[in-house]
């Protein structure tokens, strides 16, 4: 805010200097006298008369009359000019005008900014105050839920409540709200896909029940709907139907700008699905003892420490949710393991193993390499939003220990 006011003041001074300089400097010192100007005019008009006489436009008599009239007017002008030139022009300045301009211009600019601008945008405290905390959002959502309990027939209200629950990560509550919304969730393809997306969240990537029915309806009516195709591909992938996953995702990839982040992520998922085509499931050796199996599982544990960069601590609240995800370094973005904590608990030691996997097909130990991401969610949502804070490890192998992850970036 200080930089804004300094730059504004400097620009105002520059404009005032440009406008006031002509008013403050002396004028008129080098001006020509009125007598000299009249003499020059007389010479021009006399020369024109002579040209007209020479060309035959004027007769000698008309020329003589015109010249006499011109000489009479010149004598009158010369007499008046001598009186005027007797009082020399005094070079003068206009300080009062400059002072009035210096006062009124900044004042008018300030008034216009207050009326038409947004002064509150310069106040960091005001900007922070405009951003509701996670606790305030939860309070508003709970107030909406209480209102709907008294008006259970408000289907649009239940749909809104379900979407609010999804944003805050309360997926089980969102499912109940969507059930009460009934037909309101079928008003548009976007609403139907929200039910399908929620089903995928609750069923480890699979779309089940009503969500599956609605997803199939959208695909039938809008076979090129990108969101529907992505969900269908994810559902197929987690059902080990890798051929359908590739088919759906490749249809979306053709719609994306080549080289874009979304295209790169989707291409990695497609390669992961292709690599699974025809691959048989590895079976455990009958000679493997339970002890050896436990030791092998322990070898796949990933552990480390998550900390928050000191420069970003002022951007967090104690109750902000912190997600610690394990994802495949190449492949779908679906988390393979999740640890939840609070910003107040950072730094935090963490351990992730296959017991945290959302499904049997998404075990961490089956991934060739992993990325561990830690993110502070100001909204409490599992999906990244602008303003969230994040940090990430480089690719690591299952079994890596003593990782150090610093949350030092702001999500744009």
CSV table of C-alpha atoms in Angstrom, one decimal, residues 65-350:
chain,number,residue,atom,x,y,z
A,65,UNK,CA,-9.1,55.0,-54.6
A,66,UNK,CA,-8.1,51.7,-52.9
A,67,UNK,CA,-4.6,53.0,-52.1
A,68,UNK,CA,-6.0,56.2,-50.6
A,69,UNK,CA,-8.3,54.2,-48.4
A,70,UNK,CA,-5.5,51.9,-47.3
A,71,UNK,CA,-3.2,54.8,-46.4
A,72,UNK,CA,-6.0,56.4,-44.4
A,73,UNK,CA,-6.5,53.2,-42.3
A,74,UNK,CA,-2.8,52.8,-41.8
A,75,UNK,CA,-2.5,56.3,-40.4
A,76,UNK,CA,-5.3,55.6,-38.0
A,77,UNK,CA,-3.8,52.3,-36.9
A,78,UNK,CA,-0.3,53.8,-36.5
A,79,UNK,CA,-1.7,56.6,-34.2
A,80,UNK,CA,-3.4,54.0,-32.0
A,81,UNK,CA,-0.3,51.7,-32.0
A,82,UNK,CA,1.9,54.6,-30.8
A,83,UNK,CA,-0.3,55.1,-27.8
A,84,UNK,CA,-0.4,51.3,-27.1
A,85,UNK,CA,3.4,50.9,-27.5
A,86,UNK,CA,4.0,53.9,-25.2
A,87,UNK,CA,3.0,51.6,-22.3
A,88,UNK,CA,5.3,48.7,-22.7
A,89,UNK,CA,4.0,45.2,-22.0
A,90,UNK,CA,5.1,44.0,-18.6
A,91,UNK,CA,6.1,40.3,-18.5
A,92,UNK,CA,3.8,38.6,-15.9
A,93,UNK,CA,3.2,35.3,-14.3
A,94,UNK,CA,0.0,33.6,-13.1
A,95,UNK,CA,0.8,32.2,-9.6
A,96,UNK,CA,-2.7,32.3,-8.4
A,97,UNK,CA,-3.9,30.1,-11.2
A,98,UNK,CA,-1.0,27.7,-10.6
A,99,UNK,CA,-1.8,27.5,-6.9
A,100,UNK,CA,-5.5,26.9,-7.6
A,101,UNK,CA,-4.5,24.1,-10.0
A,102,UNK,CA,-2.1,22.6,-7.5
A,103,UNK,CA,-4.8,22.4,-4.9
A,104,UNK,CA,-7.8,21.4,-6.9
A,105,UNK,CA,-6.2,18.7,-9.1
A,106,UNK,CA,-5.0,16.3,-6.3
A,107,UNK,CA,-8.3,17.0,-4.4
A,108,UNK,CA,-10.4,16.1,-7.4
A,109,UNK,CA,-8.4,13.0,-8.1
A,110,UNK,CA,-8.8,11.8,-4.5
A,111,UNK,CA,-12.5,12.4,-4.5
A,112,UNK,CA,-13.0,10.6,-7.8
A,113,UNK,CA,-10.9,7.6,-6.4
A,114,UNK,CA,-13.1,7.4,-3.3
A,115,UNK,CA,-16.3,7.6,-5.3
A,116,UNK,CA,-15.3,5.4,-8.3
A,117,UNK,CA,-12.4,3.3,-7.0
A,118,UNK,CA,-11.9,0.6,-4.3
A,119,UNK,CA,-9.9,2.2,-1.5
A,120,UNK,CA,-10.5,-0.9,0.7
A,121,UNK,CA,-8.5,-3.0,-1.7
A,122,UNK,CA,-5.3,-1.3,-0.5
A,123,UNK,CA,-5.8,-2.4,3.1
A,124,UNK,CA,-4.3,-5.8,3.8
A,125,UNK,CA,-6.4,-6.2,6.9
A,126,UNK,CA,-9.5,-5.5,4.9
A,127,UNK,CA,-8.5,-8.1,2.3
A,128,UNK,CA,-7.9,-10.7,5.0
A,129,UNK,CA,-11.2,-9.9,6.5
A,130,UNK,CA,-13.0,-10.6,3.3
A,131,UNK,CA,-11.7,-14.1,3.2
A,132,UNK,CA,-13.8,-16.3,5.4
A,133,UNK,CA,-11.9,-18.8,7.5
A,134,UNK,CA,-12.6,-22.5,7.4
A,135,UNK,CA,-14.5,-22.2,10.7
A,136,UNK,CA,-16.7,-19.5,9.3
A,137,UNK,CA,-17.4,-21.5,6.2
A,138,UNK,CA,-18.4,-24.5,8.4
A,139,UNK,CA,-20.6,-22.2,10.4
A,140,UNK,CA,-22.4,-21.0,7.3
A,141,UNK,CA,-22.8,-24.5,6.0
A,142,UNK,CA,-24.2,-25.7,9.3
A,143,UNK,CA,-26.7,-22.8,9.3
A,144,UNK,CA,-27.9,-23.8,5.8
A,145,UNK,CA,-28.3,-27.4,7.0
A,146,UNK,CA,-30.4,-26.2,10.0
A,147,UNK,CA,-32.6,-24.1,7.7
A,148,UNK,CA,-33.2,-27.0,5.4
A,149,UNK,CA,-34.2,-29.3,8.2
A,150,UNK,CA,-37.2,-26.9,8.7
A,151,UNK,CA,-37.8,-26.8,4.9
A,152,UNK,CA,-37.1,-30.3,3.7
A,153,UNK,CA,-38.9,-29.8,0.4
A,154,UNK,CA,-36.4,-27.2,-0.8
A,155,UNK,CA,-34.6,-29.5,-3.3
A,156,UNK,CA,-32.4,-26.8,-4.7
A,157,UNK,CA,-31.3,-25.9,-1.2
A,158,UNK,CA,-30.3,-29.6,-0.5
A,159,UNK,CA,-28.3,-29.6,-3.8
A,160,UNK,CA,-26.5,-26.4,-2.7
A,161,UNK,CA,-25.8,-27.9,0.7
A,162,UNK,CA,-24.4,-31.1,-0.9
A,163,UNK,CA,-22.0,-29.0,-3.0
A,164,UNK,CA,-20.9,-27.1,0.0
A,165,UNK,CA,-20.2,-30.3,1.9
A,166,UNK,CA,-18.1,-31.5,-1.1
A,167,UNK,CA,-16.0,-28.3,-1.0
A,168,UNK,CA,-15.3,-28.7,2.8
A,169,UNK,CA,-14.5,-32.4,2.3
A,170,UNK,CA,-17.5,-33.7,4.2
A,171,UNK,CA,-18.3,-36.4,1.5
A,172,UNK,CA,-20.6,-38.6,3.6
A,173,UNK,CA,-22.7,-35.6,4.5
A,174,UNK,CA,-22.7,-34.5,0.8
A,175,UNK,CA,-24.1,-37.9,-0.2
A,176,UNK,CA,-27.0,-37.5,2.3
A,177,UNK,CA,-27.7,-34.0,1.0
A,178,UNK,CA,-27.7,-35.2,-2.6
A,179,UNK,CA,-30.1,-38.0,-1.8
A,180,UNK,CA,-32.5,-35.5,-0.3
A,181,UNK,CA,-32.1,-33.2,-3.3
A,182,UNK,CA,-33.6,-36.0,-5.4
A,183,UNK,CA,-34.6,-34.8,-8.9
A,184,UNK,CA,-32.8,-31.5,-8.4
A,185,UNK,CA,-29.5,-33.3,-9.0
A,186,UNK,CA,-30.7,-34.3,-12.5
A,187,UNK,CA,-31.4,-30.7,-13.6
A,188,UNK,CA,-28.2,-30.5,-15.6
A,189,UNK,CA,-25.2,-32.6,-16.7
A,190,UNK,CA,-23.1,-30.6,-14.3
A,191,UNK,CA,-25.3,-31.6,-11.3
A,192,UNK,CA,-25.4,-35.2,-12.4
A,193,UNK,CA,-21.6,-35.3,-12.7
A,194,UNK,CA,-21.2,-33.9,-9.2
A,195,UNK,CA,-23.1,-37.0,-7.9
A,196,UNK,CA,-20.8,-39.2,-10.0
A,197,UNK,CA,-17.7,-37.4,-8.7
A,198,UNK,CA,-18.9,-37.8,-5.1
A,199,UNK,CA,-19.4,-41.5,-5.7
A,200,UNK,CA,-15.8,-41.8,-6.9
A,201,UNK,CA,-14.6,-40.0,-3.8
A,202,UNK,CA,-16.5,-42.4,-1.6
A,203,UNK,CA,-15.7,-45.6,-3.4
A,204,UNK,CA,-11.9,-45.4,-4.0
A,205,UNK,CA,-12.2,-44.1,-7.6
A,206,UNK,CA,-15.1,-46.3,-8.7
A,207,UNK,CA,-18.4,-44.7,-9.6
A,208,UNK,CA,-21.2,-46.8,-8.0
A,209,UNK,CA,-25.0,-46.7,-7.7
A,210,UNK,CA,-26.9,-43.6,-8.6
A,211,UNK,CA,-23.7,-41.8,-9.6
A,212,UNK,CA,-22.9,-44.5,-12.1
A,213,UNK,CA,-26.4,-44.3,-13.6
A,214,UNK,CA,-26.2,-40.5,-13.9
A,215,UNK,CA,-22.7,-40.7,-15.4
A,216,UNK,CA,-23.9,-43.1,-18.1
A,217,UNK,CA,-26.8,-40.7,-18.9
A,218,UNK,CA,-24.4,-37.9,-19.4
A,219,UNK,CA,-22.2,-39.9,-21.6
A,220,UNK,CA,-25.2,-41.0,-23.7
A,221,UNK,CA,-26.5,-37.4,-24.1
A,222,UNK,CA,-23.0,-35.7,-24.3
A,223,UNK,CA,-20.5,-38.3,-25.5
A,224,UNK,CA,-17.8,-35.6,-25.8
A,225,UNK,CA,-18.3,-34.1,-22.3
A,226,UNK,CA,-14.7,-33.9,-20.9
A,227,UNK,CA,-15.6,-34.2,-17.3
A,228,UNK,CA,-17.7,-37.2,-17.9
A,229,UNK,CA,-15.0,-38.9,-20.0
A,230,UNK,CA,-12.4,-38.3,-17.3
A,231,UNK,CA,-14.6,-39.7,-14.6
A,232,UNK,CA,-15.5,-42.7,-16.8
A,233,UNK,CA,-11.7,-43.3,-17.4
A,234,UNK,CA,-11.0,-43.1,-13.7
A,235,UNK,CA,-13.8,-45.5,-12.9
A,236,UNK,CA,-12.4,-47.9,-15.5
A,237,UNK,CA,-8.9,-47.6,-14.3
A,238,UNK,CA,-9.8,-48.5,-10.7
A,239,UNK,CA,-11.8,-51.4,-12.0
A,240,UNK,CA,-8.7,-52.6,-13.8
A,241,UNK,CA,-10.4,-52.1,-17.1
A,242,UNK,CA,-7.4,-50.3,-18.5
A,243,UNK,CA,-8.5,-50.5,-22.2
A,244,UNK,CA,-11.6,-48.4,-21.5
A,245,UNK,CA,-9.5,-46.0,-19.3
A,246,UNK,CA,-7.2,-45.4,-22.2
A,247,UNK,CA,-10.1,-45.0,-24.6
A,248,UNK,CA,-11.9,-42.4,-22.5
A,249,UNK,CA,-8.8,-40.5,-21.5
A,250,UNK,CA,-7.4,-40.3,-25.1
A,251,UNK,CA,-10.7,-38.8,-26.2
A,252,UNK,CA,-10.2,-36.0,-23.6
A,253,UNK,CA,-6.5,-35.6,-24.5
A,254,UNK,CA,-7.5,-34.8,-28.1
A,255,UNK,CA,-9.5,-31.8,-26.8
A,256,UNK,CA,-6.6,-30.3,-24.7
A,257,UNK,CA,-4.0,-27.9,-25.8
A,258,UNK,CA,-0.8,-29.9,-26.6
A,259,UNK,CA,1.9,-29.4,-23.9
A,260,UNK,CA,-0.5,-28.0,-21.3
A,261,UNK,CA,-0.2,-29.2,-17.7
A,262,UNK,CA,-3.6,-31.0,-18.0
A,263,UNK,CA,-2.5,-32.7,-21.2
A,264,UNK,CA,0.8,-33.8,-19.6
A,265,UNK,CA,-0.9,-35.2,-16.6
A,266,UNK,CA,-3.5,-37.1,-18.7
A,267,UNK,CA,-0.9,-38.4,-21.0
A,268,UNK,CA,1.0,-39.8,-18.0
A,269,UNK,CA,-2.2,-41.5,-16.8
A,270,UNK,CA,-2.7,-43.0,-20.3
A,271,UNK,CA,0.8,-44.4,-20.3
A,272,UNK,CA,0.3,-45.9,-16.9
A,273,UNK,CA,-2.9,-47.6,-18.0
A,274,UNK,CA,-1.3,-48.9,-21.2
A,275,UNK,CA,1.5,-50.3,-19.1
A,276,UNK,CA,-1.0,-52.3,-17.1
A,277,UNK,CA,-2.7,-53.8,-20.2
A,278,UNK,CA,-1.9,-57.5,-20.4
A,279,UNK,CA,0.1,-57.5,-17.2
A,280,UNK,CA,-0.9,-60.3,-14.9
A,281,UNK,CA,-1.2,-59.8,-11.2
A,282,UNK,CA,1.9,-61.0,-9.3
A,283,UNK,CA,1.2,-63.7,-6.9
A,284,UNK,CA,3.0,-64.3,-3.7
A,285,UNK,CA,5.4,-67.2,-3.6
A,286,UNK,CA,4.1,-70.1,-1.5
A,287,UNK,CA,7.5,-70.3,0.2
A,288,UNK,CA,7.2,-66.7,1.5
A,289,UNK,CA,6.9,-66.8,5.3
A,290,UNK,CA,4.6,-64.3,7.2
A,291,UNK,CA,7.7,-62.8,8.8
A,292,UNK,CA,9.3,-62.2,5.4
A,293,UNK,CA,6.0,-60.7,4.1
A,294,UNK,CA,5.9,-58.3,7.1
A,295,UNK,CA,9.5,-57.3,6.5
A,296,UNK,CA,8.8,-56.7,2.8
A,297,UNK,CA,5.8,-54.5,3.7
A,298,UNK,CA,7.9,-52.5,6.1
A,299,UNK,CA,10.4,-51.9,3.3
A,300,UNK,CA,7.6,-50.2,1.4
A,301,UNK,CA,6.8,-47.6,4.1
A,302,UNK,CA,7.5,-44.0,3.3
A,303,UNK,CA,8.2,-41.6,6.2
A,304,UNK,CA,9.5,-38.1,6.7
A,305,UNK,CA,8.8,-34.7,8.1
A,306,UNK,CA,6.6,-31.9,6.8
A,307,UNK,CA,7.4,-28.3,7.8
A,308,UNK,CA,6.1,-24.8,6.9
A,309,UNK,CA,8.4,-22.1,5.5
A,310,UNK,CA,8.7,-19.3,8.0
A,311,UNK,CA,7.8,-16.7,5.4
A,312,UNK,CA,4.3,-18.4,4.9
A,313,UNK,CA,3.4,-18.9,8.5
A,314,UNK,CA,1.5,-15.6,8.6
A,315,UNK,CA,-0.7,-16.9,5.8
A,316,UNK,CA,-2.1,-19.8,7.8
A,317,UNK,CA,-4.6,-20.2,10.6
A,318,UNK,CA,-4.1,-22.8,13.3
A,319,UNK,CA,-7.1,-24.9,12.2
A,320,UNK,CA,-6.2,-24.9,8.5
A,321,UNK,CA,-6.3,-28.5,7.2
A,322,UNK,CA,-3.0,-30.0,6.0
A,323,UNK,CA,-3.1,-32.9,3.5
A,324,UNK,CA,-0.1,-35.1,3.0
A,325,UNK,CA,-0.6,-37.1,-0.2
A,326,UNK,CA,1.4,-39.8,-1.8
A,327,UNK,CA,0.8,-40.0,-5.6
A,328,UNK,CA,2.4,-41.9,-8.4
A,329,UNK,CA,5.1,-39.9,-10.0
A,330,UNK,CA,3.7,-40.9,-13.4
A,331,UNK,CA,0.1,-41.8,-13.8
A,332,UNK,CA,-3.3,-40.7,-12.5
A,333,UNK,CA,-3.4,-38.0,-9.9
A,334,UNK,CA,-5.6,-40.1,-7.6
A,335,UNK,CA,-3.9,-40.2,-4.1
A,336,UNK,CA,-2.4,-43.5,-3.1
A,337,UNK,CA,-2.3,-42.5,0.6
A,338,UNK,CA,-3.4,-39.5,2.6
A,339,UNK,CA,-2.5,-38.2,6.1
A,340,UNK,CA,-4.4,-35.3,7.6
A,341,UNK,CA,-3.2,-32.9,10.2
A,342,UNK,CA,-3.6,-29.2,11.1
A,343,UNK,CA,-1.4,-26.2,10.4
A,344,UNK,CA,-0.9,-25.8,14.2
A,345,UNK,CA,0.7,-29.2,14.3
A,346,UNK,CA,3.5,-28.4,11.9
A,347,UNK,CA,6.3,-29.5,11.8
A,348,UNK,CA,4.8,-33.0,11.6
A,349,UNK,CA,6.4,-36.4,11.3
A,350,UNK,CA,4.5,-38.8,9.0
